[in-house]
Short mmCIF file of C-alpha atoms and ligand atoms in Angstrom, two decimals:
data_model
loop_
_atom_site.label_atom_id
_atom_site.label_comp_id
_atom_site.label_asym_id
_atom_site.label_seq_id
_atom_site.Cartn_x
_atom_site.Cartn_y
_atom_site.Cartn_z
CA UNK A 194 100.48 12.31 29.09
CA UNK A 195 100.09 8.56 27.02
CA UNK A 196 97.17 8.92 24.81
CA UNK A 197 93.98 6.58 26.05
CA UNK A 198 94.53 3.41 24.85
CA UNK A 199 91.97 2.53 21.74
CA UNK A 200 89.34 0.19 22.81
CA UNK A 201 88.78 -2.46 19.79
CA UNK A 202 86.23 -5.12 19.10
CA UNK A 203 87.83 -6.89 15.73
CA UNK A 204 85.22 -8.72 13.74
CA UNK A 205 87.55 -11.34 11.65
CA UNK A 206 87.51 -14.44 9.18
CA UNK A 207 90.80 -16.07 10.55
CA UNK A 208 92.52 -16.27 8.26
CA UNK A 209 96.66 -16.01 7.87
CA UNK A 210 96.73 -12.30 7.94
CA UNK A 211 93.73 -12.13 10.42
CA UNK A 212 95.92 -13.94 12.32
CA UNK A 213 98.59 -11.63 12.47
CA UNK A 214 96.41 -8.66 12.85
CA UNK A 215 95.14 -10.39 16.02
CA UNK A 216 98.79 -10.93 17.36
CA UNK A 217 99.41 -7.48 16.45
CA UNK A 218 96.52 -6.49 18.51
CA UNK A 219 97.47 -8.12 21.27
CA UNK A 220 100.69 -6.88 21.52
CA UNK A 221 99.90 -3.26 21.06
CA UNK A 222 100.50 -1.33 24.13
CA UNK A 223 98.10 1.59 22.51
CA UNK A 224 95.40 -1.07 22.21
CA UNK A 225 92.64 -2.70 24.20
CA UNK A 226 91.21 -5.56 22.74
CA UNK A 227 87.90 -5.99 24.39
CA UNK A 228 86.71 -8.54 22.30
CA UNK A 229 86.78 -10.59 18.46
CA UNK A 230 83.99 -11.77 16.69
CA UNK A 231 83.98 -14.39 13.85
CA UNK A 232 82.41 -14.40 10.46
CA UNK A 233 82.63 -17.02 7.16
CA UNK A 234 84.89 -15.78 4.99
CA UNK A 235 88.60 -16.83 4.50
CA UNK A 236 86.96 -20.26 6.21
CA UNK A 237 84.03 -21.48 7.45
CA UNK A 238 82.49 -20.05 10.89
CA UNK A 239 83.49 -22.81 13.00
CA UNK A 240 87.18 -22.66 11.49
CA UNK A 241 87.20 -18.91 11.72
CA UNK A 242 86.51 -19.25 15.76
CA UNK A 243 88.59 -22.20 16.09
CA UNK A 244 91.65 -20.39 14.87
CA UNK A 245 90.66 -17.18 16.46
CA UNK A 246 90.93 -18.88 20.05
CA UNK A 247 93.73 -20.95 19.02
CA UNK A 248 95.54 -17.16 18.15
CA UNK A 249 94.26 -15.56 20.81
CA UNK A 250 96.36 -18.67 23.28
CA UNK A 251 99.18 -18.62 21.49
CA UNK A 252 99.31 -14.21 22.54
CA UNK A 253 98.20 -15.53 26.02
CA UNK A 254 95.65 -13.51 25.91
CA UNK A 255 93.15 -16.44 25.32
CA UNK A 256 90.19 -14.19 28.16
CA UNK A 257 89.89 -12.64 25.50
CA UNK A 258 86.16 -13.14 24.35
CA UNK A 259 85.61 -14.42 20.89
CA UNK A 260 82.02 -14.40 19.95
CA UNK A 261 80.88 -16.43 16.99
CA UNK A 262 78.67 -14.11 14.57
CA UNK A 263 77.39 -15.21 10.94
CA UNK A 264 77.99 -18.35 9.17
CA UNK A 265 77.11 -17.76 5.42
CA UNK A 266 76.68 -14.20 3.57
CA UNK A 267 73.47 -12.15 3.53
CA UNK A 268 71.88 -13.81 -0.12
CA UNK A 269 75.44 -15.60 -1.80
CA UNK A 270 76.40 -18.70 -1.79
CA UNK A 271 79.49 -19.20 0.35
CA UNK A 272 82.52 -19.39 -0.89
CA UNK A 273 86.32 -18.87 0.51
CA UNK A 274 90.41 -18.15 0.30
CA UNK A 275 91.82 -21.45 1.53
CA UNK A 276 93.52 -21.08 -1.75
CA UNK A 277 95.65 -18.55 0.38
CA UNK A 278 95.06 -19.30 3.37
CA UNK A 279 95.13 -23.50 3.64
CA UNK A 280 92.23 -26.28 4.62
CA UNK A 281 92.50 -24.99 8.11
CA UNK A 282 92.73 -21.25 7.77
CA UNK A 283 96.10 -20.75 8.88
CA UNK A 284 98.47 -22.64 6.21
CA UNK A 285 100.87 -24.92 7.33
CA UNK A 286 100.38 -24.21 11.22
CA UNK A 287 99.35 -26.59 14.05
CA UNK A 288 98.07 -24.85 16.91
CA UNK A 289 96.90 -26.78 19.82
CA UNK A 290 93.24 -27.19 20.20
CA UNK A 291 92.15 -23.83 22.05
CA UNK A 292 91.00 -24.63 25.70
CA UNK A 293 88.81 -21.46 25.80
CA UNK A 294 85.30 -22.12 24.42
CA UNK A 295 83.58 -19.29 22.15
CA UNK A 296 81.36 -16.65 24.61
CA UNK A 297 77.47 -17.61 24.43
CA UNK A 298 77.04 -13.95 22.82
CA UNK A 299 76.29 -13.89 18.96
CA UNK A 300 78.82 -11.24 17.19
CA UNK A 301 75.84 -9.15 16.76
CA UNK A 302 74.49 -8.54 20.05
CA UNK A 303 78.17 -8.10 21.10
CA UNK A 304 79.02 -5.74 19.17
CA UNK A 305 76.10 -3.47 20.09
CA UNK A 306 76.83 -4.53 23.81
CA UNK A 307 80.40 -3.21 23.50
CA UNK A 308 79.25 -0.12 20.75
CA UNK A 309 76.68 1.15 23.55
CA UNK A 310 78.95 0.69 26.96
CA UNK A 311 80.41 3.86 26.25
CA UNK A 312 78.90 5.94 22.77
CA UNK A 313 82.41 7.17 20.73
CA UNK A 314 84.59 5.36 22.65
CA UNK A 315 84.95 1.79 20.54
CA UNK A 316 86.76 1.27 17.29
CA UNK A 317 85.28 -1.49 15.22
CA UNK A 318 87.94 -3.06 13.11
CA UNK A 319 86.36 -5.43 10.13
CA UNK A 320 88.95 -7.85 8.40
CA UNK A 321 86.56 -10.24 7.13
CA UNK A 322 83.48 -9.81 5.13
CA UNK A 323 80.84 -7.16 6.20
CA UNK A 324 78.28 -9.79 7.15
CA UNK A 325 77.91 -9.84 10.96
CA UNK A 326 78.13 -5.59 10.63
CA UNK A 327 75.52 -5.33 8.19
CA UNK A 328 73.39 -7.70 10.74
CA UNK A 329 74.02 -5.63 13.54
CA UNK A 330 72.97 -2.21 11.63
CA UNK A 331 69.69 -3.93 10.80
CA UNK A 332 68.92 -4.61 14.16
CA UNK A 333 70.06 -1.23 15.29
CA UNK A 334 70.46 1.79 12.63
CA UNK A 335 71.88 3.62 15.39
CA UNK A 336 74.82 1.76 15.20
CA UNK A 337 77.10 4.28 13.23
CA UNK A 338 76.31 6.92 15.89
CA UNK A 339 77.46 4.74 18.72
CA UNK A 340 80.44 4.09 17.61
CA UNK A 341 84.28 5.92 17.31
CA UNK A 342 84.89 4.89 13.69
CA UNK A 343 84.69 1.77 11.70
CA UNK A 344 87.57 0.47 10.03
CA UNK A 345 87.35 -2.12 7.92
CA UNK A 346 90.04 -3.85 5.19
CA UNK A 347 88.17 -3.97 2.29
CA UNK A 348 87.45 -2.73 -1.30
CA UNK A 349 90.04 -1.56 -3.82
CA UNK A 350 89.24 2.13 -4.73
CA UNK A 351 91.73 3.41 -7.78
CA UNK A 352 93.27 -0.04 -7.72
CA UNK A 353 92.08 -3.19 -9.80
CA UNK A 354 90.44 -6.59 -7.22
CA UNK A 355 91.79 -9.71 -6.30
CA UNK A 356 89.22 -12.55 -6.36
CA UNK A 357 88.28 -10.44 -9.70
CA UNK A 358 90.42 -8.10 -11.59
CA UNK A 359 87.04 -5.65 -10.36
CA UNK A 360 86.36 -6.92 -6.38
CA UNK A 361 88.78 -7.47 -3.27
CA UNK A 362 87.44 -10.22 -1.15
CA UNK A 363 85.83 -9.55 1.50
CA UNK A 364 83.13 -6.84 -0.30
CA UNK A 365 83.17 -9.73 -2.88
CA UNK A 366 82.19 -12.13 -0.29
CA UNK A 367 79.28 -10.38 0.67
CA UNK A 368 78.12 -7.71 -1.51
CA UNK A 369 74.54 -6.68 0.18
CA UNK A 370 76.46 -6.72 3.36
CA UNK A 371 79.03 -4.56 2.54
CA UNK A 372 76.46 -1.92 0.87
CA UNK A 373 74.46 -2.11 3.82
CA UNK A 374 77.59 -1.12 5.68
CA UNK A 375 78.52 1.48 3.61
CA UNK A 376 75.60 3.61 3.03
CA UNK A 377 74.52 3.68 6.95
CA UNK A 378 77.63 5.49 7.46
CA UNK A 379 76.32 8.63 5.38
CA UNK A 380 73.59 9.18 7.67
CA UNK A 381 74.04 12.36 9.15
CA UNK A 382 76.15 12.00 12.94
CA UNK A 383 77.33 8.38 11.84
CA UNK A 384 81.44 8.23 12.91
CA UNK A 385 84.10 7.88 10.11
CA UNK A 386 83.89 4.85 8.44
CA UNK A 387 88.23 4.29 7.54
CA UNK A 388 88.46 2.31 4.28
CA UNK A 389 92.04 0.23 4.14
CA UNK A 390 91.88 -1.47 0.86
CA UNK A 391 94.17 -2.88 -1.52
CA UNK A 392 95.53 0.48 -2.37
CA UNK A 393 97.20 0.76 0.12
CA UNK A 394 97.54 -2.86 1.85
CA UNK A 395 99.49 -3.80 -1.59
CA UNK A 396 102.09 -1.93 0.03
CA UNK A 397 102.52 -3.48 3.42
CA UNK A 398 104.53 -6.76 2.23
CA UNK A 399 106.40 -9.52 4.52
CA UNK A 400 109.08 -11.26 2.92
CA UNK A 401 110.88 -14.78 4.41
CA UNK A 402 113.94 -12.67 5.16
CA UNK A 403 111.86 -10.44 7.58
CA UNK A 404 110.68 -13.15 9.39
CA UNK A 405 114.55 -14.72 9.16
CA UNK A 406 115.34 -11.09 11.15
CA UNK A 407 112.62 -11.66 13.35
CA UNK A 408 113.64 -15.04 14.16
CA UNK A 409 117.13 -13.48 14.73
CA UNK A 410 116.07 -10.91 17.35
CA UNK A 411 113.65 -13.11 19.11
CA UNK A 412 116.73 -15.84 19.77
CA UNK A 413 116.85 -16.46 23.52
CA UNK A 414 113.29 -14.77 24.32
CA UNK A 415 110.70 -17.28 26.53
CA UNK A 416 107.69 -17.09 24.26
CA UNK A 417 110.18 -16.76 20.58
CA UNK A 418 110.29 -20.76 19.52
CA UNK A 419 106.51 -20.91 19.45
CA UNK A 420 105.62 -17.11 17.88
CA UNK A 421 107.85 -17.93 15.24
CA UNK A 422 107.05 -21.39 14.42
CA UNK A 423 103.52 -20.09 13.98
CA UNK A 424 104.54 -16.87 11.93
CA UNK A 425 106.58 -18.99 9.52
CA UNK A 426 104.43 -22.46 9.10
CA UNK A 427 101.49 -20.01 8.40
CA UNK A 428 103.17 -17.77 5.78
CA UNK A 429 104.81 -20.40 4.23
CA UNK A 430 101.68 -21.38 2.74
CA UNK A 431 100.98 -17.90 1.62
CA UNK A 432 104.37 -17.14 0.20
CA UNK A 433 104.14 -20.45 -1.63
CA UNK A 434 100.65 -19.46 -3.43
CA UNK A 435 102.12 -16.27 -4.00
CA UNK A 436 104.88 -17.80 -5.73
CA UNK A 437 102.84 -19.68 -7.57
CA UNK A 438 100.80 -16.92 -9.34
CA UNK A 439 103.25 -13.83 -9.30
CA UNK A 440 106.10 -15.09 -9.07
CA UNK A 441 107.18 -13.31 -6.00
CA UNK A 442 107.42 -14.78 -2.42
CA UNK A 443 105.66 -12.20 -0.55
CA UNK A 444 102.96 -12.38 1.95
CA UNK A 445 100.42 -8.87 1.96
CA UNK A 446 99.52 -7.85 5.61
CA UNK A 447 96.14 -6.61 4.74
CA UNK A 448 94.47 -6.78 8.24
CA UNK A 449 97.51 -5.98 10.02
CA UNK A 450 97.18 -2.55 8.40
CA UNK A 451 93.37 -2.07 8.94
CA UNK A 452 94.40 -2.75 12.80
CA UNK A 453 97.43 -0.78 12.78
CA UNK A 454 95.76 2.20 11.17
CA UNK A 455 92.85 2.09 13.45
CA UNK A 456 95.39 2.00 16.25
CA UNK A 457 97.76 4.54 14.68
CA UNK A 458 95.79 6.53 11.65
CA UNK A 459 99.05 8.96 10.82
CA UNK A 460 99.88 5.54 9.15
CA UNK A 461 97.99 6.19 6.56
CA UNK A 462 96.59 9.55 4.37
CA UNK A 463 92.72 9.34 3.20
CA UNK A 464 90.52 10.99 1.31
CA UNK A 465 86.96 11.14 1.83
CA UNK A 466 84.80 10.19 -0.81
CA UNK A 467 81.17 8.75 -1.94
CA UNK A 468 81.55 4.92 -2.31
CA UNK A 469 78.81 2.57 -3.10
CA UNK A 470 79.46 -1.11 -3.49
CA UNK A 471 77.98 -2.87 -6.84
CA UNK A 472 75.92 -5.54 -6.33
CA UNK A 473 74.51 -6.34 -9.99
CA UNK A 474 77.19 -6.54 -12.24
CA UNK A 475 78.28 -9.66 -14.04
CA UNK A 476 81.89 -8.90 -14.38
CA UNK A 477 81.90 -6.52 -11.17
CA UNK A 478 80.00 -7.43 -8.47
CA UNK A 479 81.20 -6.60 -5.19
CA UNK A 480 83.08 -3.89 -6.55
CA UNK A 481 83.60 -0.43 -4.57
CA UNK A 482 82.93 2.48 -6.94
CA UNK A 483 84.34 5.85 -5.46
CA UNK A 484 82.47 9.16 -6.98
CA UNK A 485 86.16 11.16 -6.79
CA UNK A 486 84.86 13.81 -8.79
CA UNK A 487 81.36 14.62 -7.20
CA UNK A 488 79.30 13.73 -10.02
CA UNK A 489 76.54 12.18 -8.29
CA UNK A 490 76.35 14.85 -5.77
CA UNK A 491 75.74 13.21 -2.60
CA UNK A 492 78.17 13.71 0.38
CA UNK A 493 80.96 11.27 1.26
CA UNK A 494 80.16 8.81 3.24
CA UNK A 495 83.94 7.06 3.32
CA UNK A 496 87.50 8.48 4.34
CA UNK A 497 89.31 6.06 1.68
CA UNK A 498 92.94 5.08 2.89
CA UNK A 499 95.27 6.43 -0.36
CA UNK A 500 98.67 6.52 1.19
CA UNK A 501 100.35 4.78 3.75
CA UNK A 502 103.79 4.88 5.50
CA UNK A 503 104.77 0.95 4.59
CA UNK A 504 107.89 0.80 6.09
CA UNK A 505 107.25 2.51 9.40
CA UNK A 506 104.17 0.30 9.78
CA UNK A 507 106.65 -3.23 8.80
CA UNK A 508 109.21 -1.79 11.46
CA UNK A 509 105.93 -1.64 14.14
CA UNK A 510 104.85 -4.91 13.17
CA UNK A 511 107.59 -6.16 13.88
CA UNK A 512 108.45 -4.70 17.21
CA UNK A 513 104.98 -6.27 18.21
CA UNK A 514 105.85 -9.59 17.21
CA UNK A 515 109.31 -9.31 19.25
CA UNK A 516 107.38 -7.70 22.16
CA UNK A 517 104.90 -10.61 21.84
CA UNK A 518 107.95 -12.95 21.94
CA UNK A 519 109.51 -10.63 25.16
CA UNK A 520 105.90 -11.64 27.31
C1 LIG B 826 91.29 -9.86 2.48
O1 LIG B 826 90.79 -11.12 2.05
C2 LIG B 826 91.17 -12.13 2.93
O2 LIG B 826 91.59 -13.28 2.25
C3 LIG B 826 92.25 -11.56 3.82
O3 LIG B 826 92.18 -12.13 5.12
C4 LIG B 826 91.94 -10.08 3.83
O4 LIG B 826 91.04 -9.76 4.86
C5 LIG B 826 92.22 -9.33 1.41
O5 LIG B 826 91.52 -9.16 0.21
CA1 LIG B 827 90.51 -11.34 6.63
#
């Protein structure tokens, strides 16, 4: 018998690789999206749910409810990645102006709508800072208990940062958020909170000539020209900053592994562990410290994503995108 398809709410800061993740979603037959909520973070809110609908269209899947959450971090200033990720979010890529306005629903109160329909049954993917999470466990602490797991793309655990050689991102972005986040889910009956951070979403990487493949397989299919317009003028802009700084034309499909993970978790091996999130240091705040050796003894609180099966998960990303192109 076909497992139960997982039910998802995404909580994203669209983003290039949001963006993906979101196609990805969509065209997952073991998914079903029930609903995406925005946050600042890669952009500002309004971008973030602009490009959110504007993805969601261009899957045809644009009933999809988006629900606009949080528009600056818990006590930081804003900041963001359009160094990465463009003016608009999404690099080089014009998508029309989405037709679909955003649901009246905050992110918050959707997310404990859709966390309380059925307790256990939804998986909360996070590929954006922790903000509108951390919201929604203040205004209900119950909130690990209602839910399946969380699974969030975030933190960088035996690895060094990105924004700083201590911090990935999206803890970075919002520090009190994200150790709000974390330490609800040691309370005792909370679900698994799934940690996919940079050590393993370093090695999920997109080159040119896998989207040239793509491109190559998708010839003749009805919805191919404008999928892969989109997947190239968007990475383009990625590959090109990449360039820039490493050297290397490569694009890292950080919250397409957080969703495919949560979708499939024998992508990935994890180990649990006791992670807080620094808040006060000058050269490492938003940094996720993992106790590996028990020395504060307190009990894990975080199953911490340490392996992953790259090229299985590029081969199933990819299939999506073709299926995507298929309708
Ligand atoms: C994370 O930061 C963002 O720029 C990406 O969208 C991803 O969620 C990677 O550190
Ligand atoms: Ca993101």
């Amino acid at each position: 018998m076909p497992a139960r398809a997982t039910r998802l709410v995404i909580d994203v800061d669209t983003g290039i690789d949001d963006a993906f993740a979101l196609l990805y979603a969509c065209a997952s037959p073991r998914a079903r999206l029930v609903g995406v909520s925005t946050v600042v973070g890669n952009v500002d809110l309004a971008s973030a749910t602009r490009n959110t609908s504007a993805v969601l269209a261009l899957a045809r899947r644009a009933e999809v409810p988006v629900w606009p959450g949080c528009a600056a971090p818990m006590l930081r200033a804003q900041n963001d990645a359009r160094l990465f990720h463009g003016p608009s979010g999404l690099g080089y890529a014009e998508l029309p102006e989405p037709a679909a306005k955003p649901a009246p629903m905050h992110a918050i109160d959707a997310i404990l709508a859709a966390a309380s329909v059925e307790p256990g049954a939804l998986t909360l993917v996070a590929t954006g800072p922790l903000t509108n999470i951390a919201a929604a466990l203040l205004r209900e602490p119950a909130l690990p208990r209602l839910l399946g797991r969380l699974v969030l793309m975030g933190g960088a655990y035996r690895e060094g940062g990105n924004v700083t050689p201590a911090a990935e991102f999206n803890i970075w972005h919002d520090p009190e958020a994200a150790r709000i986040v974390f330490r609800a889910f040691a309370a005792d009956g909370a679900a698994p909170l799934v940690a996919v951070g940079l050590d393993v979403t370093r090695q999920a990487q997109l080159r040119p000539a896998d989207l040239d493949h793509l491109e190559r397989r998708c010839s003749g299919l009805p919805h191919g020209p404008a999928l892969l317009r989109f997947l190239h003028d968007s990475s383009r802009h990625y590959f090109d900053t990449m360039e820039k700084h490493t050297g290397a034309r490569v694009f890292t499909l950080h919250d397409p592994l957080a969703v495919a993970a949560a979708i499939d978790p024998s992508l990935i091996v994890t180990q649990r562990a006791t992670v807080e999130v620094e808040t006060t240091g000058t050269l490492t705040s938003g940094m996720t410290v993992a106790d590996w050796r028990g020395v504060w003894g307190r009990p894990p609180n975080v199953d911490v994503a340490i392996e992953v099966e790259a090229p299985r998960f590029l081969a199933d990303f990819l299939d999506a995108m073709e299926r995507l192109a298929r309708g």
